mmCIF file of C-alpha atoms in Angstrom:
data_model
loop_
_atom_site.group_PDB
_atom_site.id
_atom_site.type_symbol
_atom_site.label_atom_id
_atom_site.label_comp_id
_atom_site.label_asym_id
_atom_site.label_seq_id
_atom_site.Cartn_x
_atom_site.Cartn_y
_atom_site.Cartn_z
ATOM 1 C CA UNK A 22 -76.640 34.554 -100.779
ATOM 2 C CA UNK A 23 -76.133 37.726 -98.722
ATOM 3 C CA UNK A 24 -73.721 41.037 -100.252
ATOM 4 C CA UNK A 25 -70.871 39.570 -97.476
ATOM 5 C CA UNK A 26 -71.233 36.054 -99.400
ATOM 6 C CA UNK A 27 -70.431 37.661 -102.977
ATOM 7 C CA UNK A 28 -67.837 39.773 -101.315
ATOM 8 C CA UNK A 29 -66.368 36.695 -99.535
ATOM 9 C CA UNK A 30 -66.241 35.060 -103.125
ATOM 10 C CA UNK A 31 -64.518 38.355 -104.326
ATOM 11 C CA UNK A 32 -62.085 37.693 -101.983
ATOM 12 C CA UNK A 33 -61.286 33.891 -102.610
ATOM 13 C CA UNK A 34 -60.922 35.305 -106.776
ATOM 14 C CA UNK A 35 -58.428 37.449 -105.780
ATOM 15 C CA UNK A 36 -56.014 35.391 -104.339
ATOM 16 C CA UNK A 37 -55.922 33.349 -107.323
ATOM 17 C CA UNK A 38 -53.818 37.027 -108.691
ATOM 18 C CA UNK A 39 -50.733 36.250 -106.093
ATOM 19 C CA UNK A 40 -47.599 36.211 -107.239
ATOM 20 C CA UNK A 41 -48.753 37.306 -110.588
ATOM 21 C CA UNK A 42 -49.687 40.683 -110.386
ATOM 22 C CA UNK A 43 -46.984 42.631 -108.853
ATOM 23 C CA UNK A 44 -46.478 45.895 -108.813
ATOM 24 C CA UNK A 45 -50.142 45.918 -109.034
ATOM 25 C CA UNK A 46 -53.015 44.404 -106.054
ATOM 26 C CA UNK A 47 -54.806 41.258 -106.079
ATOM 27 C CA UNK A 48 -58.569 42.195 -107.261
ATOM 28 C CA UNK A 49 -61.471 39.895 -107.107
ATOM 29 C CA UNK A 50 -64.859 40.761 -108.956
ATOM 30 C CA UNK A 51 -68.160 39.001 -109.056
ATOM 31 C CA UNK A 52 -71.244 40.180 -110.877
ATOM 32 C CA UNK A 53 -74.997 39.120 -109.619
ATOM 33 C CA UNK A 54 -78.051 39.832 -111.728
ATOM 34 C CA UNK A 55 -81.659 38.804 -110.077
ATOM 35 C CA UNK A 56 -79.841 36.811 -107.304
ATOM 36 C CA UNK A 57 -77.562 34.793 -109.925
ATOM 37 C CA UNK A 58 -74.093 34.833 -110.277
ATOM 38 C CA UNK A 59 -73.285 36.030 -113.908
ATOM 39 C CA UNK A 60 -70.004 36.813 -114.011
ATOM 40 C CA UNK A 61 -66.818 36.256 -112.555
ATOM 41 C CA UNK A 62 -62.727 37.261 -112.672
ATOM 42 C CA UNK A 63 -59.589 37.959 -111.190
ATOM 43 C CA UNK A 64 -56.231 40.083 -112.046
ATOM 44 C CA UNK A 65 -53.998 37.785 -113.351
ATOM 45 C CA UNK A 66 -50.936 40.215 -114.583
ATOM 46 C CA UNK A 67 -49.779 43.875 -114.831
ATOM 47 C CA UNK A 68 -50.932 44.990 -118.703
ATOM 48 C CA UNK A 69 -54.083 42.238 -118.123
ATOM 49 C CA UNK A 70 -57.669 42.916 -118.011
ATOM 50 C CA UNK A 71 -58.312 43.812 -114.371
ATOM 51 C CA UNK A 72 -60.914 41.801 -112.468
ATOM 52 C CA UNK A 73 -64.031 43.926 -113.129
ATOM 53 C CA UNK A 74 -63.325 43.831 -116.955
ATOM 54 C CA UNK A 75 -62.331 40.098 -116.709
ATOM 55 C CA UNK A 76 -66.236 40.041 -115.050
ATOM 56 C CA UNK A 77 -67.932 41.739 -117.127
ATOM 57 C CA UNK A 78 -66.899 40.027 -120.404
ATOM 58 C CA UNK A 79 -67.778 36.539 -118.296
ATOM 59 C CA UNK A 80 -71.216 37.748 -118.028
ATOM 60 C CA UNK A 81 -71.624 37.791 -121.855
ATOM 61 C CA UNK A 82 -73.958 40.846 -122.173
ATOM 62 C CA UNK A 83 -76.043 40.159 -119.014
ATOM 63 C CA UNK A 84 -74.751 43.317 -117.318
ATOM 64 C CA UNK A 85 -77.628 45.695 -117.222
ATOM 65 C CA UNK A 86 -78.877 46.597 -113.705
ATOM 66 C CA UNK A 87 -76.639 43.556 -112.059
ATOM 67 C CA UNK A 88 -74.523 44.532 -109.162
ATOM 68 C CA UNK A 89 -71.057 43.988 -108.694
ATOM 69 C CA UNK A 90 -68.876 42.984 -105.911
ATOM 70 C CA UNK A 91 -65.403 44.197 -106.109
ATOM 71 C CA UNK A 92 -62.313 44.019 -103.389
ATOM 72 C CA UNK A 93 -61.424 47.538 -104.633
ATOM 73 C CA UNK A 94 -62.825 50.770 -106.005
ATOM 74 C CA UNK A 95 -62.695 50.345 -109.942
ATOM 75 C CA UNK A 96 -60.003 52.665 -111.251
ATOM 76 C CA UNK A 97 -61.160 56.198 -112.493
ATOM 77 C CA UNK A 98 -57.593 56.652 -114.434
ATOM 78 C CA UNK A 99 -56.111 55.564 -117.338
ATOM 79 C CA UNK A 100 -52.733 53.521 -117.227
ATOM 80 C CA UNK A 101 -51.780 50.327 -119.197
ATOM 81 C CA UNK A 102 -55.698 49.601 -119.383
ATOM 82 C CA UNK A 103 -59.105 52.021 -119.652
ATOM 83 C CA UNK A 104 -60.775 53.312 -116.257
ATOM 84 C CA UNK A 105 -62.896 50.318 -114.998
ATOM 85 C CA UNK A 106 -65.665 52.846 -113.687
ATOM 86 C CA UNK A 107 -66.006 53.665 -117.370
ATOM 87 C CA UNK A 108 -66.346 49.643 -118.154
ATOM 88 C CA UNK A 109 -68.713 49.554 -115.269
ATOM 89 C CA UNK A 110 -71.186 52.823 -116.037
ATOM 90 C CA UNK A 111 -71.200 51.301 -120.156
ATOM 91 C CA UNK A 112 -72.477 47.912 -119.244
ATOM 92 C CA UNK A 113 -75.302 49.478 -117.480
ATOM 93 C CA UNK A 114 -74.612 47.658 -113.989
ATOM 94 C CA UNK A 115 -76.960 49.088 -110.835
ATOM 95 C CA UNK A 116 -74.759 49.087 -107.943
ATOM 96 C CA UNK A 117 -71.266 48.264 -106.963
ATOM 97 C CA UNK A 118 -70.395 47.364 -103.538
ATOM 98 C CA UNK A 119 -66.452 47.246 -102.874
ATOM 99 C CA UNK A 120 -64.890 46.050 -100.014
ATOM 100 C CA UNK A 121 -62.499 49.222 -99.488
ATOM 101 C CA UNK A 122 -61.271 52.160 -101.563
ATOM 102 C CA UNK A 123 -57.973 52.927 -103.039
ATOM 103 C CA UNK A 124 -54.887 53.381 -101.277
ATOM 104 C CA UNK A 125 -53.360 56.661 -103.068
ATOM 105 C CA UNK A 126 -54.533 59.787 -101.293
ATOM 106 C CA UNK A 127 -54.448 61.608 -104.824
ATOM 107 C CA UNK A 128 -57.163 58.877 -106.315
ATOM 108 C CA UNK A 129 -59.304 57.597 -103.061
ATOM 109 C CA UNK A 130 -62.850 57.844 -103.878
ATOM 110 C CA UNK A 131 -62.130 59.385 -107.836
ATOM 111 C CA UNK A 132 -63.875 56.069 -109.285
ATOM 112 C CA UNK A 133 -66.501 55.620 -106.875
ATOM 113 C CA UNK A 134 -67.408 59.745 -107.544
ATOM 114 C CA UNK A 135 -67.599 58.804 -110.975
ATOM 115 C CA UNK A 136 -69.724 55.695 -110.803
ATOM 116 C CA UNK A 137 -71.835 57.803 -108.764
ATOM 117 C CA UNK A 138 -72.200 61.052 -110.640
ATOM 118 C CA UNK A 139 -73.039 58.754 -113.463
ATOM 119 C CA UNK A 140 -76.489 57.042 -111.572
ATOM 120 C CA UNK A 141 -74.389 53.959 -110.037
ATOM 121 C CA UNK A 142 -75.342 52.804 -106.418
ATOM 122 C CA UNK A 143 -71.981 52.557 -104.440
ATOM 123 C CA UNK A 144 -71.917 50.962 -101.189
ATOM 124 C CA UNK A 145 -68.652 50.199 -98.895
ATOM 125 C CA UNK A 146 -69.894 47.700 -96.096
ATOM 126 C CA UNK A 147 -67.113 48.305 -94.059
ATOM 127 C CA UNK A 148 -66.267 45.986 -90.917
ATOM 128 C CA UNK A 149 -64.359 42.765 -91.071
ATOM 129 C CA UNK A 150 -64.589 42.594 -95.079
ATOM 130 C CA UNK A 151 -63.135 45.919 -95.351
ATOM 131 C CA UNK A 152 -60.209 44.735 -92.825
ATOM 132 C CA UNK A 153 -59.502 41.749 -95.044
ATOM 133 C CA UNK A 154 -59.673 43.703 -97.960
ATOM 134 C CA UNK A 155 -56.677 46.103 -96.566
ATOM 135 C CA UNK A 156 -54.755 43.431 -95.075
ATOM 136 C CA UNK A 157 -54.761 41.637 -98.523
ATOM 137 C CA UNK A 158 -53.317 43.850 -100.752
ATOM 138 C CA UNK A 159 -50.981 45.242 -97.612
ATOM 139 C CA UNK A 160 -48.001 46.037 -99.369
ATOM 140 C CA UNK A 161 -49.631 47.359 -102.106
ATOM 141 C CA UNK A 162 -51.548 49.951 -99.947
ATOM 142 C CA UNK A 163 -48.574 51.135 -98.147
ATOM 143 C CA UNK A 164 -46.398 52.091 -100.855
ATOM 144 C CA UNK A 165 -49.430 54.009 -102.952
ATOM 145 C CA UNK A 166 -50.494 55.677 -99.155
ATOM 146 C CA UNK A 167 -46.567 56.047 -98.021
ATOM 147 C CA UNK A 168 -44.454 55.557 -100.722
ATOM 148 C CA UNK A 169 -42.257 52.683 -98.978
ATOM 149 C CA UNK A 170 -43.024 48.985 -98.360
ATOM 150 C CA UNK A 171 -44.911 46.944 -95.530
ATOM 151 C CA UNK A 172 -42.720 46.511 -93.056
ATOM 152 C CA UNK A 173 -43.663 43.349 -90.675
ATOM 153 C CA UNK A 174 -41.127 42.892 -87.852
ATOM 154 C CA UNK A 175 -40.501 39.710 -86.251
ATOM 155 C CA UNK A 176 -38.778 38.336 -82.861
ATOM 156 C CA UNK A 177 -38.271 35.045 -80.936
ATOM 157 C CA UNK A 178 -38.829 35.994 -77.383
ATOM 158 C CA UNK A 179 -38.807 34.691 -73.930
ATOM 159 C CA UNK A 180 -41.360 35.054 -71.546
ATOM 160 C CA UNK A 181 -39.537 37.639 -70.019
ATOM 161 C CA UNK A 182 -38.503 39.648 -73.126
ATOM 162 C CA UNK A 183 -35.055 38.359 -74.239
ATOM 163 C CA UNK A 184 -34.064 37.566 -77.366
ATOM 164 C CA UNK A 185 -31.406 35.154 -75.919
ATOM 165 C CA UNK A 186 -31.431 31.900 -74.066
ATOM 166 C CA UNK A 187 -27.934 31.587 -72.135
ATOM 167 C CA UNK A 188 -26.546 27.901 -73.516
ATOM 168 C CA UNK A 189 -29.523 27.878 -76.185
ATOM 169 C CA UNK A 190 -28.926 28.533 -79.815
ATOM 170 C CA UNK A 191 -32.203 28.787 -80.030
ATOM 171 C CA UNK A 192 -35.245 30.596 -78.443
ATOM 172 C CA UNK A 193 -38.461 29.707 -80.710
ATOM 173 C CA UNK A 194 -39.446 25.949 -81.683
ATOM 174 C CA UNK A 195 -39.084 24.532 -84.905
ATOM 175 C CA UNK A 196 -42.779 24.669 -85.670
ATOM 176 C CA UNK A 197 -42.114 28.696 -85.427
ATOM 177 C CA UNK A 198 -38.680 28.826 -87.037
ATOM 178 C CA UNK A 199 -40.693 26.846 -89.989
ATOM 179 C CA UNK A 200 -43.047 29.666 -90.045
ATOM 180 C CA UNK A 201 -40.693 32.068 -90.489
ATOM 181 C CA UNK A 202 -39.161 30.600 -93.551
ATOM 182 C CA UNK A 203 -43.168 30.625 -94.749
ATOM 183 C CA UNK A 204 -42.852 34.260 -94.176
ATOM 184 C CA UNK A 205 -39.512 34.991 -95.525
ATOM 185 C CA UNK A 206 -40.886 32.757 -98.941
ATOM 186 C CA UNK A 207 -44.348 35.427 -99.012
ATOM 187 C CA UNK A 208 -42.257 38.666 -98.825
ATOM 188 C CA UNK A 209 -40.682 40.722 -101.646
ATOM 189 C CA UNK A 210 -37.404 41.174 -99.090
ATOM 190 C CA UNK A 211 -35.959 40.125 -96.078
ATOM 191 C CA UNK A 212 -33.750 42.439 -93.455
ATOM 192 C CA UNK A 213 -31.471 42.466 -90.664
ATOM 193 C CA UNK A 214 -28.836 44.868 -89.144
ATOM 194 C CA UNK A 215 -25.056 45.064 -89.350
ATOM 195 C CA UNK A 216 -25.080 43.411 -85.701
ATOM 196 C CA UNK A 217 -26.714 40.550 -86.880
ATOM 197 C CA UNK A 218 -24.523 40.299 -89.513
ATOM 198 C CA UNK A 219 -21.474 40.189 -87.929
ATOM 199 C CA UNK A 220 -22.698 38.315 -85.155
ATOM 200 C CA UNK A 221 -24.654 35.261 -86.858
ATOM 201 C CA UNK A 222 -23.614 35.648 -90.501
ATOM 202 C CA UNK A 223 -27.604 34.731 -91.509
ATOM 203 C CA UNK A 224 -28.577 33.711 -95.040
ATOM 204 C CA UNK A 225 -32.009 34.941 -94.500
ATOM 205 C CA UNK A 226 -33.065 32.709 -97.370
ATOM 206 C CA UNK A 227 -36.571 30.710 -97.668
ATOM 207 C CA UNK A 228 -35.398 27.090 -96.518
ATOM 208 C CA UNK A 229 -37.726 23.666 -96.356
ATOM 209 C CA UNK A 230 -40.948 25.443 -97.602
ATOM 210 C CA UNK A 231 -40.733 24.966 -101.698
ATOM 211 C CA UNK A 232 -40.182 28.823 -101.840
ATOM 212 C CA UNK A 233 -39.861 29.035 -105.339
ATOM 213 C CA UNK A 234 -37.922 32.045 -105.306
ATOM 214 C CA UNK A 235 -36.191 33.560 -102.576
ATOM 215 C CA UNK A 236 -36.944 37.059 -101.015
ATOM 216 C CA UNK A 237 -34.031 39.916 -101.356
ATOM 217 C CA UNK A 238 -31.836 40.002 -98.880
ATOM 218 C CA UNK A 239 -30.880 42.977 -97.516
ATOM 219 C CA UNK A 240 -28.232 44.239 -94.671
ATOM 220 C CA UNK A 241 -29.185 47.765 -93.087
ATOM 221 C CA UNK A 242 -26.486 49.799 -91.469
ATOM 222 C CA UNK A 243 -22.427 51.203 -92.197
ATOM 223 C CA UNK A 244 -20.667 48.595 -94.303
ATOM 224 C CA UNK A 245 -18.345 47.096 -94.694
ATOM 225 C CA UNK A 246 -20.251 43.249 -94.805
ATOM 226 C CA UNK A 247 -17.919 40.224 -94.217
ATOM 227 C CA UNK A 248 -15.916 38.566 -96.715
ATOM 228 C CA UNK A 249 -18.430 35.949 -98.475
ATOM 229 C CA UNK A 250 -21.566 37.586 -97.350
ATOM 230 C CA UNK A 251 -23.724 38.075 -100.254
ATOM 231 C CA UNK A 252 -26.402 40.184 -99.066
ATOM 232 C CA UNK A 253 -27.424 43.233 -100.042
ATOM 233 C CA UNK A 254 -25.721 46.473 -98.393
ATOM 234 C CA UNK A 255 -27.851 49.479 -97.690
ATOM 235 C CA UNK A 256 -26.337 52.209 -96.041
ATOM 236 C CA UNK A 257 -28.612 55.398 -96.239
ATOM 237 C CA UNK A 258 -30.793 56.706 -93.733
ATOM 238 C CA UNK A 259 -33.784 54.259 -93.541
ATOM 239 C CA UNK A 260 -36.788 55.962 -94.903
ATOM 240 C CA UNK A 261 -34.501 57.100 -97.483
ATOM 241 C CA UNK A 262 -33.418 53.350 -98.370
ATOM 242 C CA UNK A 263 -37.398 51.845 -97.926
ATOM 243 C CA UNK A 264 -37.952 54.693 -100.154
ATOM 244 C CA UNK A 265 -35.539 52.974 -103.172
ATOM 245 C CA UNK A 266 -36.798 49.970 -102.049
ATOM 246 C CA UNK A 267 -40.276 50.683 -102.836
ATOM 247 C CA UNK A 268 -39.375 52.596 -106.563
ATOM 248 C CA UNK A 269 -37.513 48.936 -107.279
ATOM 249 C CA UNK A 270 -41.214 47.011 -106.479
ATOM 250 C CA UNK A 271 -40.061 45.822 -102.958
ATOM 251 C CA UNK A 272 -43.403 45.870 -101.304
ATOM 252 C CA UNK A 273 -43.373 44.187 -98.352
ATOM 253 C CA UNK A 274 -39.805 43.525 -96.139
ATOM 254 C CA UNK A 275 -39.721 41.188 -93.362
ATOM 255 C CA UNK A 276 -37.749 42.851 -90.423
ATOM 256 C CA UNK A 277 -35.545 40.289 -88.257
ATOM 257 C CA UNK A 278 -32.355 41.144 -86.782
ATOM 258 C CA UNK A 279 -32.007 42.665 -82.840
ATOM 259 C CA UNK A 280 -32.761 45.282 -80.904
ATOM 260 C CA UNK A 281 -30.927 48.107 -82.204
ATOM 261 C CA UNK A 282 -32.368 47.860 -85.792
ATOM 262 C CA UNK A 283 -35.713 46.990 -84.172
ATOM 263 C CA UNK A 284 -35.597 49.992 -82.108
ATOM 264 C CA UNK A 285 -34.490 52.120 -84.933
ATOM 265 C CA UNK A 286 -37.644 51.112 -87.170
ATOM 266 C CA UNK A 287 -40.087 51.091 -84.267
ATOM 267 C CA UNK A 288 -38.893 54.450 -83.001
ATOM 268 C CA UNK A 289 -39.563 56.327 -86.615
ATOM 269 C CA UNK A 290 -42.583 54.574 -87.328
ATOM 270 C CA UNK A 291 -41.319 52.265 -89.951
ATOM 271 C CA UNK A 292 -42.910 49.274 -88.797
ATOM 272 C CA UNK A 293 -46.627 48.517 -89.969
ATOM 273 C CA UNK A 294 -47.018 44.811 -88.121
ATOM 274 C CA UNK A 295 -45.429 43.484 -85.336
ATOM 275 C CA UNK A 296 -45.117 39.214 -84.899
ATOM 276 C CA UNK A 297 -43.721 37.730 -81.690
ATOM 277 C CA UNK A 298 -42.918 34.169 -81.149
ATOM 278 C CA UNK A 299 -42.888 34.154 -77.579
ATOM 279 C CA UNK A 300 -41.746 30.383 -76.095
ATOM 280 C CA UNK A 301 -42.206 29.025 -72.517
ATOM 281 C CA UNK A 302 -39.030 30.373 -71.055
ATOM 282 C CA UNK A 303 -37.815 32.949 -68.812
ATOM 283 C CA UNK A 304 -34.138 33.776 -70.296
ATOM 284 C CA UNK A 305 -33.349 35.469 -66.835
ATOM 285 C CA UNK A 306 -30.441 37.896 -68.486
ATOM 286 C CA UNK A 307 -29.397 38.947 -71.900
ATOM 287 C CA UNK A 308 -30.722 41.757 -74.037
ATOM 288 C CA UNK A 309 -34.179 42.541 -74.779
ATOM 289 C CA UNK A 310 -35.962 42.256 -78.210
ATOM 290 C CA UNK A 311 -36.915 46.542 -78.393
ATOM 291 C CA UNK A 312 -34.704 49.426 -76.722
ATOM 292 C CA UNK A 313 -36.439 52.868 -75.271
ATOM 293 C CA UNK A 314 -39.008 54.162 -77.805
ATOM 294 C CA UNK A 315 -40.253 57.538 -77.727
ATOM 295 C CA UNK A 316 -43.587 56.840 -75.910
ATOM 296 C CA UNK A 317 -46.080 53.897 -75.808
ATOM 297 C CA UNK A 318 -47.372 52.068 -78.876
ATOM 298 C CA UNK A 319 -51.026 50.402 -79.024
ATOM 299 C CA UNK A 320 -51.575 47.704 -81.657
ATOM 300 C CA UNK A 321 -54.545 47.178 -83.575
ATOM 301 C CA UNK A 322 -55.984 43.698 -84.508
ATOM 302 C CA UNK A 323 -54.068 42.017 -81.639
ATOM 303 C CA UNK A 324 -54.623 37.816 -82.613
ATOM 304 C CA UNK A 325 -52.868 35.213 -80.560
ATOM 305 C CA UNK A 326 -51.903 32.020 -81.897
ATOM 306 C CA UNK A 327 -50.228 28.608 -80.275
ATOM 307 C CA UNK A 328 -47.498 27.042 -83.000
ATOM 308 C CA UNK A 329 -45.863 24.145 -81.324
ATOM 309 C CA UNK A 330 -45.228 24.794 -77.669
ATOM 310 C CA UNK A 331 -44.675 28.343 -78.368
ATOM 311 C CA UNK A 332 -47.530 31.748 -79.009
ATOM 312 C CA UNK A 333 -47.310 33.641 -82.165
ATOM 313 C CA UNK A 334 -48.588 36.990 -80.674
ATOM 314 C CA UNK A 335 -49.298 39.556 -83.483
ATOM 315 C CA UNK A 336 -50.853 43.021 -84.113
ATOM 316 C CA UNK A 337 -50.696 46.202 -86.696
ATOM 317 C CA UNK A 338 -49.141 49.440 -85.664
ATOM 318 C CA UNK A 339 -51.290 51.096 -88.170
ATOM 319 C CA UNK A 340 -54.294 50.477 -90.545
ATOM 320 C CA UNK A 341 -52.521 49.102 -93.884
#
């Protein structure tokens, strides 16, 4: 097996972490001595044993000069647990490769420095790995690199644009309004603007996809909300309210709603991932999913998609 293969398996580990490890990222660690795995683990829970300890206890003593494969840089500080680099330098392992570093500007690189000033290999293959490495601890990444959550924004739109089909309720198929409740079910909180409030009265809730719990639900903009709506008011200016957000362990919020909160979170580079269902229509009139923005926007990591008889078009605004 190559360094990608344990890394790949590093990867697979960590997932087994989500929806159990929040506020802190899904790790996955896998230790190789003389071409054999030795030693495997996950994060399972804040407080826990992260996933290089959870490794090298697996391992049972067969750590010296093995190499381990990581999805992040092992910590450098201490919090509810010792540094990991420590964990790593004692046991005697060779060489860690990691997938990426950590997200916090103030610790990026602090554990790998120490691993190395202490005779440890360190190598960061970079490429597609790293991407999936970012990409899976998202939320996490943005509120350590910009202290508010991952904000994905989504739209049903027409061929032309529109996020209306005159005498339609509806502009997406079911297969992508399905999706969207998967989304809703996989994000910390859910948002729309006053306008869609008043207009639709939505219950942005997780329906048909055994969400076990459903996301908050939040209403951005001047108050007040309707008589019987129960969502969640927030009033503030909105990197002032994503800031909150983020200090209450929201970590990723789904953006729906229309143009003018779209516009609003577009236009002050508040939105990290942009998802389009785009269906086989031209709407011919009616208003248009995004409003002027201050200049162009490129998207990174652009990946089209066909769900049902409409194309899930989606791409990153920045590097999470």
């Amino acid at each position: 097996m190559t360094d990608a293969d344990f890394l790949e398996r590093a990867l697979e580990l960590a997932e087994r972490g989500r929806g159990t490890t929040a506020p802190n990222p899904v790790v996955g660690a896998v230790l190789v001595r003389n071409g054999e795995v030795v030693g495997e683990g996950w994060h399972e829970r804040p407080g826990g044993p992260h996933a290089e300890i959870v490794a090298l206890e697996a391992a049972g003593g067969r750590t010296d000069g093995a190499t381990l494969y990581v999805t992040l840089e092992p910590c450098a500080h201490h919090g509810r647990t010792p540094p990991c680099a420590d964990a790593v330098v004692a046991a005697g392992v060779a060489k860690v490769v990691a997938a990426v570093g950590d997200p916090d500007p103030r610790t990026d690189g602090v554990g790998f420095s120490r691993l190395r000033a202490a005779g440890v290999e360190v190598e960061l293959p970079g490429g597609e790995l790293e991407w999936r490495a970012r990409v899976q601890n998202e939320g996490f990444r943005t509120v350590a690199a910009l202290g508010r959550p991952f904000v994905l924004y989504k739209a049903a739109v027409t061929l032309d644009g529109r996020v209306t089909v005159p005498g339609s309720r509806w502009v997406s198929g079911e297969e992508s309004r399905r999706r969207v409740h998967e989304l809703r079910a996989a994000m910390d909180a859910v948002a729309v603007g006053m306008g869609t409030v008043r207009a639709d009265a939505p219950a942005l809730t997780a329906r048909g996809v055994g969400a076990e719990k459903h996301p908050r639900r939040i209403a951005f903009g001047r108050g007040p909300l309707p008589a019987g709506s129960d969502l969640e008011l927030r009033s503030g200016p909105l990197e002032e309210e994503l800031r909150h957000l983020a200090e209450e362990e929201v970590q990723s919020l789904l953006l729906e709603g229309g143009p003018t909160i779209a516009t609003a979170f577009v236009g002050g580079g508040l939105v990290d991932r942009l998802m389009l269902f785009v269906a086989s229509t031209l709407a011919g009139s009616g208003p248009r999913f995004l409003g002027e923005l201050p200049g162009p926007l490129d998207l990174l990591h652009t990946t089209a998609e066909r769900v049902g008889h409409d194309v899930l078009l989606s791409g990153y605004l920045r590097e999470p």
